[in-house]
Amino acid sequence: MKKLLFLFVLLSISIFAAGNVESVTLVKSTQSWDGSRLPAYPKDAPEISVLKITIPAHTTLPLHKHPIINAGYMVKGALTVVTDENKTLQLKAGDALIEVVDRWHYGVNEGDEAVEIVVFYAGTKESVHSIKK
């Protein structure tokens, strides 16, 4: 009976030890990646959108800007982001960023694989995510 109880305790410990929950902050800031302060949230009812964006290999995105706060997480690939002031950011899989707001910029995937990035937009029902120049 003692052996059975010992085995039960040992198995219980290993089951609970395997289920450890971990939380890691990937990015947290009051500024976008280029150092600009983020604008205030809109006063209307909020709407959060989450998009998975796929950028094919060897693709340059058009010059665009985001009128609302957004943040992203690179799932795979590598991407270079360039602002109209020639500030650049190199991103790779596993990186997180707070994107520039109301600043013209574009992204370049120079790699041989598609880029996947999950982007979270904090706006309202009337908000657009991007404006092309």
mmCIF file with all atom_site columns, C-alpha atoms in Angstrom:
data_model
loop_
_atom_site.group_PDB
_atom_site.id
_atom_site.type_symbol
_atom_site.label_atom_id
_atom_site.label_alt_id
_atom_site.label_comp_id
_atom_site.label_asym_id
_atom_site.label_entity_id
_atom_site.label_seq_id
_atom_site.pdbx_PDB_ins_code
_atom_site.Cartn_x
_atom_site.Cartn_y
_atom_site.Cartn_z
_atom_site.occupancy
_atom_site.B_iso_or_equiv
_atom_site.pdbx_formal_charge
_atom_site.auth_seq_id
_atom_site.auth_comp_id
_atom_site.auth_asym_id
_atom_site.auth_atom_id
_atom_site.pdbx_PDB_model_num
ATOM 1   C CA . MET A 1 1   ? 0.000   0.000  0.000   1.00 0.00 ? 1   MET A CA 1
ATOM 2   C CA . LYS A 1 2   ? 2.869   2.389  0.800   1.00 0.00 ? 2   LYS A CA 1
ATOM 3   C CA . LYS A 1 3   ? 4.369   1.717  -2.637  1.00 0.00 ? 3   LYS A CA 1
ATOM 4   C CA . LEU A 1 4   ? 1.042   2.455  -4.299  1.00 0.00 ? 4   LEU A CA 1
ATOM 5   C CA . LEU A 1 5   ? 0.635   5.695  -2.335  1.00 0.00 ? 5   LEU A CA 1
ATOM 6   C CA . PHE A 1 6   ? 4.215   6.715  -3.162  1.00 0.00 ? 6   PHE A CA 1
ATOM 7   C CA . LEU A 1 7   ? 3.591   6.018  -6.869  1.00 0.00 ? 7   LEU A CA 1
ATOM 8   C CA . PHE A 1 8   ? 0.364   8.076  -6.775  1.00 0.00 ? 8   PHE A CA 1
ATOM 9   C CA . VAL A 1 9   ? 2.142   11.033 -5.136  1.00 0.00 ? 9   VAL A CA 1
ATOM 10  C CA . LEU A 1 10  ? 5.025   10.812 -7.604  1.00 0.00 ? 10  LEU A CA 1
ATOM 11  C CA . LEU A 1 11  ? 2.680   10.749 -10.605 1.00 0.00 ? 11  LEU A CA 1
ATOM 12  C CA . SER A 1 12  ? 0.606   13.626 -9.206  1.00 0.00 ? 12  SER A CA 1
ATOM 13  C CA . ILE A 1 13  ? 3.699   15.774 -8.764  1.00 0.00 ? 13  ILE A CA 1
ATOM 14  C CA . SER A 1 14  ? 4.893   15.100 -12.313 1.00 0.00 ? 14  SER A CA 1
ATOM 15  C CA . ILE A 1 15  ? 1.462   15.902 -13.772 1.00 0.00 ? 15  ILE A CA 1
ATOM 16  C CA . PHE A 1 16  ? 1.248   19.239 -11.939 1.00 0.00 ? 16  PHE A CA 1
ATOM 17  C CA . ALA A 1 17  ? 4.888   20.088 -12.704 1.00 0.00 ? 17  ALA A CA 1
ATOM 18  C CA . ALA A 1 18  ? 4.314   19.554 -16.438 1.00 0.00 ? 18  ALA A CA 1
ATOM 19  C CA . GLY A 1 19  ? 1.440   22.060 -16.464 1.00 0.00 ? 19  GLY A CA 1
ATOM 20  C CA . ASN A 1 20  ? 3.326   25.200 -15.436 1.00 0.00 ? 20  ASN A CA 1
ATOM 21  C CA . VAL A 1 21  ? 1.831   28.303 -16.994 1.00 0.00 ? 21  VAL A CA 1
ATOM 22  C CA . GLU A 1 22  ? 4.282   30.939 -18.177 1.00 0.00 ? 22  GLU A CA 1
ATOM 23  C CA . SER A 1 23  ? 3.528   34.504 -19.200 1.00 0.00 ? 23  SER A CA 1
ATOM 24  C CA . VAL A 1 24  ? 6.185   36.598 -20.949 1.00 0.00 ? 24  VAL A CA 1
ATOM 25  C CA . THR A 1 25  ? 5.666   40.229 -21.942 1.00 0.00 ? 25  THR A CA 1
ATOM 26  C CA . LEU A 1 26  ? 6.798   40.513 -25.561 1.00 0.00 ? 26  LEU A CA 1
ATOM 27  C CA . VAL A 1 27  ? 6.482   44.277 -25.874 1.00 0.00 ? 27  VAL A CA 1
ATOM 28  C CA . LYS A 1 28  ? 5.067   47.050 -23.678 1.00 0.00 ? 28  LYS A CA 1
ATOM 29  C CA . SER A 1 29  ? 5.552   50.750 -24.294 1.00 0.00 ? 29  SER A CA 1
ATOM 30  C CA . THR A 1 30  ? 3.972   54.172 -24.645 1.00 0.00 ? 30  THR A CA 1
ATOM 31  C CA . GLN A 1 31  ? 5.980   54.619 -27.860 1.00 0.00 ? 31  GLN A CA 1
ATOM 32  C CA . SER A 1 32  ? 6.096   53.005 -31.277 1.00 0.00 ? 32  SER A CA 1
ATOM 33  C CA . TRP A 1 33  ? 9.261   51.257 -32.460 1.00 0.00 ? 33  TRP A CA 1
ATOM 34  C CA . ASP A 1 34  ? 10.707  54.507 -33.862 1.00 0.00 ? 34  ASP A CA 1
ATOM 35  C CA . GLY A 1 35  ? 10.379  56.312 -30.502 1.00 0.00 ? 35  GLY A CA 1
ATOM 36  C CA . SER A 1 36  ? 7.242   58.339 -31.320 1.00 0.00 ? 36  SER A CA 1
ATOM 37  C CA . ARG A 1 37  ? 4.649   58.662 -28.543 1.00 0.00 ? 37  ARG A CA 1
ATOM 38  C CA . LEU A 1 38  ? 1.449   56.754 -29.140 1.00 0.00 ? 38  LEU A CA 1
ATOM 39  C CA . PRO A 1 39  ? -1.726  58.830 -29.591 1.00 0.00 ? 39  PRO A CA 1
ATOM 40  C CA . ALA A 1 40  ? -4.662  58.685 -27.180 1.00 0.00 ? 40  ALA A CA 1
ATOM 41  C CA . TYR A 1 41  ? -7.278  56.010 -27.754 1.00 0.00 ? 41  TYR A CA 1
ATOM 42  C CA . PRO A 1 42  ? -10.433 57.120 -29.590 1.00 0.00 ? 42  PRO A CA 1
ATOM 43  C CA . LYS A 1 43  ? -13.339 58.267 -27.423 1.00 0.00 ? 43  LYS A CA 1
ATOM 44  C CA . ASP A 1 44  ? -15.889 56.078 -29.276 1.00 0.00 ? 44  ASP A CA 1
ATOM 45  C CA . ALA A 1 45  ? -16.631 52.461 -28.368 1.00 0.00 ? 45  ALA A CA 1
ATOM 46  C CA . PRO A 1 46  ? -13.508 50.380 -28.987 1.00 0.00 ? 46  PRO A CA 1
ATOM 47  C CA . GLU A 1 47  ? -13.181 47.664 -31.581 1.00 0.00 ? 47  GLU A CA 1
ATOM 48  C CA . ILE A 1 48  ? -10.183 45.327 -31.587 1.00 0.00 ? 48  ILE A CA 1
ATOM 49  C CA . SER A 1 49  ? -9.209  43.547 -34.805 1.00 0.00 ? 49  SER A CA 1
ATOM 50  C CA . VAL A 1 50  ? -6.646  40.751 -35.085 1.00 0.00 ? 50  VAL A CA 1
ATOM 51  C CA . LEU A 1 51  ? -5.287  40.031 -38.568 1.00 0.00 ? 51  LEU A CA 1
ATOM 52  C CA . LYS A 1 52  ? -2.859  37.411 -39.851 1.00 0.00 ? 52  LYS A CA 1
ATOM 53  C CA . ILE A 1 53  ? -0.939  39.053 -42.680 1.00 0.00 ? 53  ILE A CA 1
ATOM 54  C CA . THR A 1 54  ? 1.107   36.997 -45.144 1.00 0.00 ? 54  THR A CA 1
ATOM 55  C CA . ILE A 1 55  ? 3.721   38.786 -47.257 1.00 0.00 ? 55  ILE A CA 1
ATOM 56  C CA . PRO A 1 56  ? 5.138   36.653 -50.093 1.00 0.00 ? 56  PRO A CA 1
ATOM 57  C CA . ALA A 1 57  ? 8.886   36.209 -50.559 1.00 0.00 ? 57  ALA A CA 1
ATOM 58  C CA . HIS A 1 58  ? 10.694  39.022 -52.410 1.00 0.00 ? 58  HIS A CA 1
ATOM 59  C CA . THR A 1 59  ? 7.818   41.494 -51.942 1.00 0.00 ? 59  THR A CA 1
ATOM 60  C CA . THR A 1 60  ? 7.866   45.216 -51.166 1.00 0.00 ? 60  THR A CA 1
ATOM 61  C CA . LEU A 1 61  ? 4.678   46.606 -49.665 1.00 0.00 ? 61  LEU A CA 1
ATOM 62  C CA . PRO A 1 62  ? 3.353   49.964 -50.898 1.00 0.00 ? 62  PRO A CA 1
ATOM 63  C CA . LEU A 1 63  ? 3.973   53.098 -48.853 1.00 0.00 ? 63  LEU A CA 1
ATOM 64  C CA . HIS A 1 64  ? 1.177   53.279 -46.265 1.00 0.00 ? 64  HIS A CA 1
ATOM 65  C CA . LYS A 1 65  ? 0.287   54.468 -42.769 1.00 0.00 ? 65  LYS A CA 1
ATOM 66  C CA . HIS A 1 66  ? -1.904  53.257 -39.916 1.00 0.00 ? 66  HIS A CA 1
ATOM 67  C CA . PRO A 1 67  ? -4.248  55.855 -38.369 1.00 0.00 ? 67  PRO A CA 1
ATOM 68  C CA . ILE A 1 68  ? -4.781  53.707 -35.251 1.00 0.00 ? 68  ILE A CA 1
ATOM 69  C CA . ILE A 1 69  ? -2.547  52.019 -32.686 1.00 0.00 ? 69  ILE A CA 1
ATOM 70  C CA . ASN A 1 70  ? -1.461  48.534 -33.656 1.00 0.00 ? 70  ASN A CA 1
ATOM 71  C CA . ALA A 1 71  ? 1.053   45.949 -32.545 1.00 0.00 ? 71  ALA A CA 1
ATOM 72  C CA . GLY A 1 72  ? 2.337   42.823 -34.218 1.00 0.00 ? 72  GLY A CA 1
ATOM 73  C CA . TYR A 1 73  ? 4.025   39.491 -33.635 1.00 0.00 ? 73  TYR A CA 1
ATOM 74  C CA . MET A 1 74  ? 6.243   37.912 -36.305 1.00 0.00 ? 74  MET A CA 1
ATOM 75  C CA . VAL A 1 75  ? 5.287   34.265 -36.685 1.00 0.00 ? 75  VAL A CA 1
ATOM 76  C CA . LYS A 1 76  ? 7.761   33.428 -39.452 1.00 0.00 ? 76  LYS A CA 1
ATOM 77  C CA . GLY A 1 77  ? 10.151  35.017 -41.903 1.00 0.00 ? 77  GLY A CA 1
ATOM 78  C CA . ALA A 1 78  ? 12.098  38.274 -41.801 1.00 0.00 ? 78  ALA A CA 1
ATOM 79  C CA . LEU A 1 79  ? 10.881  41.778 -42.632 1.00 0.00 ? 79  LEU A CA 1
ATOM 80  C CA . THR A 1 80  ? 12.503  45.194 -42.905 1.00 0.00 ? 80  THR A CA 1
ATOM 81  C CA . VAL A 1 81  ? 10.274  48.186 -42.087 1.00 0.00 ? 81  VAL A CA 1
ATOM 82  C CA . VAL A 1 82  ? 11.345  51.608 -43.415 1.00 0.00 ? 82  VAL A CA 1
ATOM 83  C CA . THR A 1 83  ? 9.745   54.973 -42.542 1.00 0.00 ? 83  THR A CA 1
ATOM 84  C CA . ASP A 1 84  ? 9.601   58.037 -44.788 1.00 0.00 ? 84  ASP A CA 1
ATOM 85  C CA . GLU A 1 85  ? 12.440  59.404 -42.616 1.00 0.00 ? 85  GLU A CA 1
ATOM 86  C CA . ASN A 1 86  ? 14.573  56.316 -43.463 1.00 0.00 ? 86  ASN A CA 1
ATOM 87  C CA . LYS A 1 87  ? 14.352  54.867 -39.955 1.00 0.00 ? 87  LYS A CA 1
ATOM 88  C CA . THR A 1 88  ? 14.526  51.088 -40.280 1.00 0.00 ? 88  THR A CA 1
ATOM 89  C CA . LEU A 1 89  ? 13.552  48.117 -38.174 1.00 0.00 ? 89  LEU A CA 1
ATOM 90  C CA . GLN A 1 90  ? 14.648  44.529 -38.828 1.00 0.00 ? 90  GLN A CA 1
ATOM 91  C CA . LEU A 1 91  ? 12.139  41.913 -37.688 1.00 0.00 ? 91  LEU A CA 1
ATOM 92  C CA . LYS A 1 92  ? 12.486  38.138 -37.505 1.00 0.00 ? 92  LYS A CA 1
ATOM 93  C CA . ALA A 1 93  ? 10.256  35.307 -36.322 1.00 0.00 ? 93  ALA A CA 1
ATOM 94  C CA . GLY A 1 94  ? 9.496   35.672 -32.611 1.00 0.00 ? 94  GLY A CA 1
ATOM 95  C CA . ASP A 1 95  ? 9.832   39.480 -32.580 1.00 0.00 ? 95  ASP A CA 1
ATOM 96  C CA . ALA A 1 96  ? 7.036   41.771 -31.403 1.00 0.00 ? 96  ALA A CA 1
ATOM 97  C CA . LEU A 1 97  ? 6.610   45.439 -32.238 1.00 0.00 ? 97  LEU A CA 1
ATOM 98  C CA . ILE A 1 98  ? 4.410   48.443 -31.636 1.00 0.00 ? 98  ILE A CA 1
ATOM 99  C CA . GLU A 1 99  ? 3.907   49.908 -35.087 1.00 0.00 ? 99  GLU A CA 1
ATOM 100 C CA . VAL A 1 100 ? 4.261   53.570 -36.035 1.00 0.00 ? 100 VAL A CA 1
ATOM 101 C CA . VAL A 1 101 ? 0.971   55.517 -36.102 1.00 0.00 ? 101 VAL A CA 1
ATOM 102 C CA . ASP A 1 102 ? 0.192   58.130 -38.799 1.00 0.00 ? 102 ASP A CA 1
ATOM 103 C CA . ARG A 1 103 ? 3.702   57.799 -40.230 1.00 0.00 ? 103 ARG A CA 1
ATOM 104 C CA . TRP A 1 104 ? 4.316   56.741 -43.836 1.00 0.00 ? 104 TRP A CA 1
ATOM 105 C CA . HIS A 1 105 ? 6.310   53.523 -44.081 1.00 0.00 ? 105 HIS A CA 1
ATOM 106 C CA . TYR A 1 106 ? 6.640   50.294 -46.020 1.00 0.00 ? 106 TYR A CA 1
ATOM 107 C CA . GLY A 1 107 ? 7.851   46.754 -45.436 1.00 0.00 ? 107 GLY A CA 1
ATOM 108 C CA . VAL A 1 108 ? 10.224  44.619 -47.487 1.00 0.00 ? 108 VAL A CA 1
ATOM 109 C CA . ASN A 1 109 ? 10.449  40.841 -47.448 1.00 0.00 ? 109 ASN A CA 1
ATOM 110 C CA . GLU A 1 110 ? 13.808  40.122 -49.082 1.00 0.00 ? 110 GLU A CA 1
ATOM 111 C CA . GLY A 1 111 ? 13.787  36.486 -47.980 1.00 0.00 ? 111 GLY A CA 1
ATOM 112 C CA . ASP A 1 112 ? 12.967  33.264 -49.800 1.00 0.00 ? 112 ASP A CA 1
ATOM 113 C CA . GLU A 1 113 ? 9.992   32.442 -47.553 1.00 0.00 ? 113 GLU A CA 1
ATOM 114 C CA . ALA A 1 114 ? 6.715   34.202 -46.879 1.00 0.00 ? 114 ALA A CA 1
ATOM 115 C CA . VAL A 1 115 ? 6.430   36.417 -43.814 1.00 0.00 ? 115 VAL A CA 1
ATOM 116 C CA . GLU A 1 116 ? 3.567   35.783 -41.408 1.00 0.00 ? 116 GLU A CA 1
ATOM 117 C CA . ILE A 1 117 ? 2.741   38.483 -38.902 1.00 0.00 ? 117 ILE A CA 1
ATOM 118 C CA . VAL A 1 118 ? -0.243  38.679 -36.548 1.00 0.00 ? 118 VAL A CA 1
ATOM 119 C CA . VAL A 1 119 ? -1.331  42.292 -36.055 1.00 0.00 ? 119 VAL A CA 1
ATOM 120 C CA . PHE A 1 120 ? -3.655  43.639 -33.334 1.00 0.00 ? 120 PHE A CA 1
ATOM 121 C CA . TYR A 1 121 ? -5.457  46.909 -34.166 1.00 0.00 ? 121 TYR A CA 1
ATOM 122 C CA . ALA A 1 122 ? -7.085  49.070 -31.450 1.00 0.00 ? 122 ALA A CA 1
ATOM 123 C CA . GLY A 1 123 ? -9.657  51.321 -33.094 1.00 0.00 ? 123 GLY A CA 1
ATOM 124 C CA . THR A 1 124 ? -13.400 51.801 -33.466 1.00 0.00 ? 124 THR A CA 1
ATOM 125 C CA . LYS A 1 125 ? -16.001 50.373 -35.873 1.00 0.00 ? 125 LYS A CA 1
ATOM 126 C CA . GLU A 1 126 ? -15.300 53.280 -38.231 1.00 0.00 ? 126 GLU A CA 1
ATOM 127 C CA . SER A 1 127 ? -11.503 52.877 -38.134 1.00 0.00 ? 127 SER A CA 1
ATOM 128 C CA . VAL A 1 128 ? -9.502  51.785 -41.146 1.00 0.00 ? 128 VAL A CA 1
ATOM 129 C CA . HIS A 1 129 ? -6.364  49.745 -40.562 1.00 0.00 ? 129 HIS A CA 1
ATOM 130 C CA . SER A 1 130 ? -4.173  51.173 -43.335 1.00 0.00 ? 130 SER A CA 1
ATOM 131 C CA . ILE A 1 131 ? -4.114  54.045 -45.805 1.00 0.00 ? 131 ILE A CA 1
ATOM 132 C CA . LYS A 1 132 ? -2.024  53.716 -48.983 1.00 0.00 ? 132 LYS A CA 1
ATOM 133 C CA . LYS A 1 133 ? -0.231  56.770 -50.317 1.00 0.00 ? 133 LYS A CA 1
#
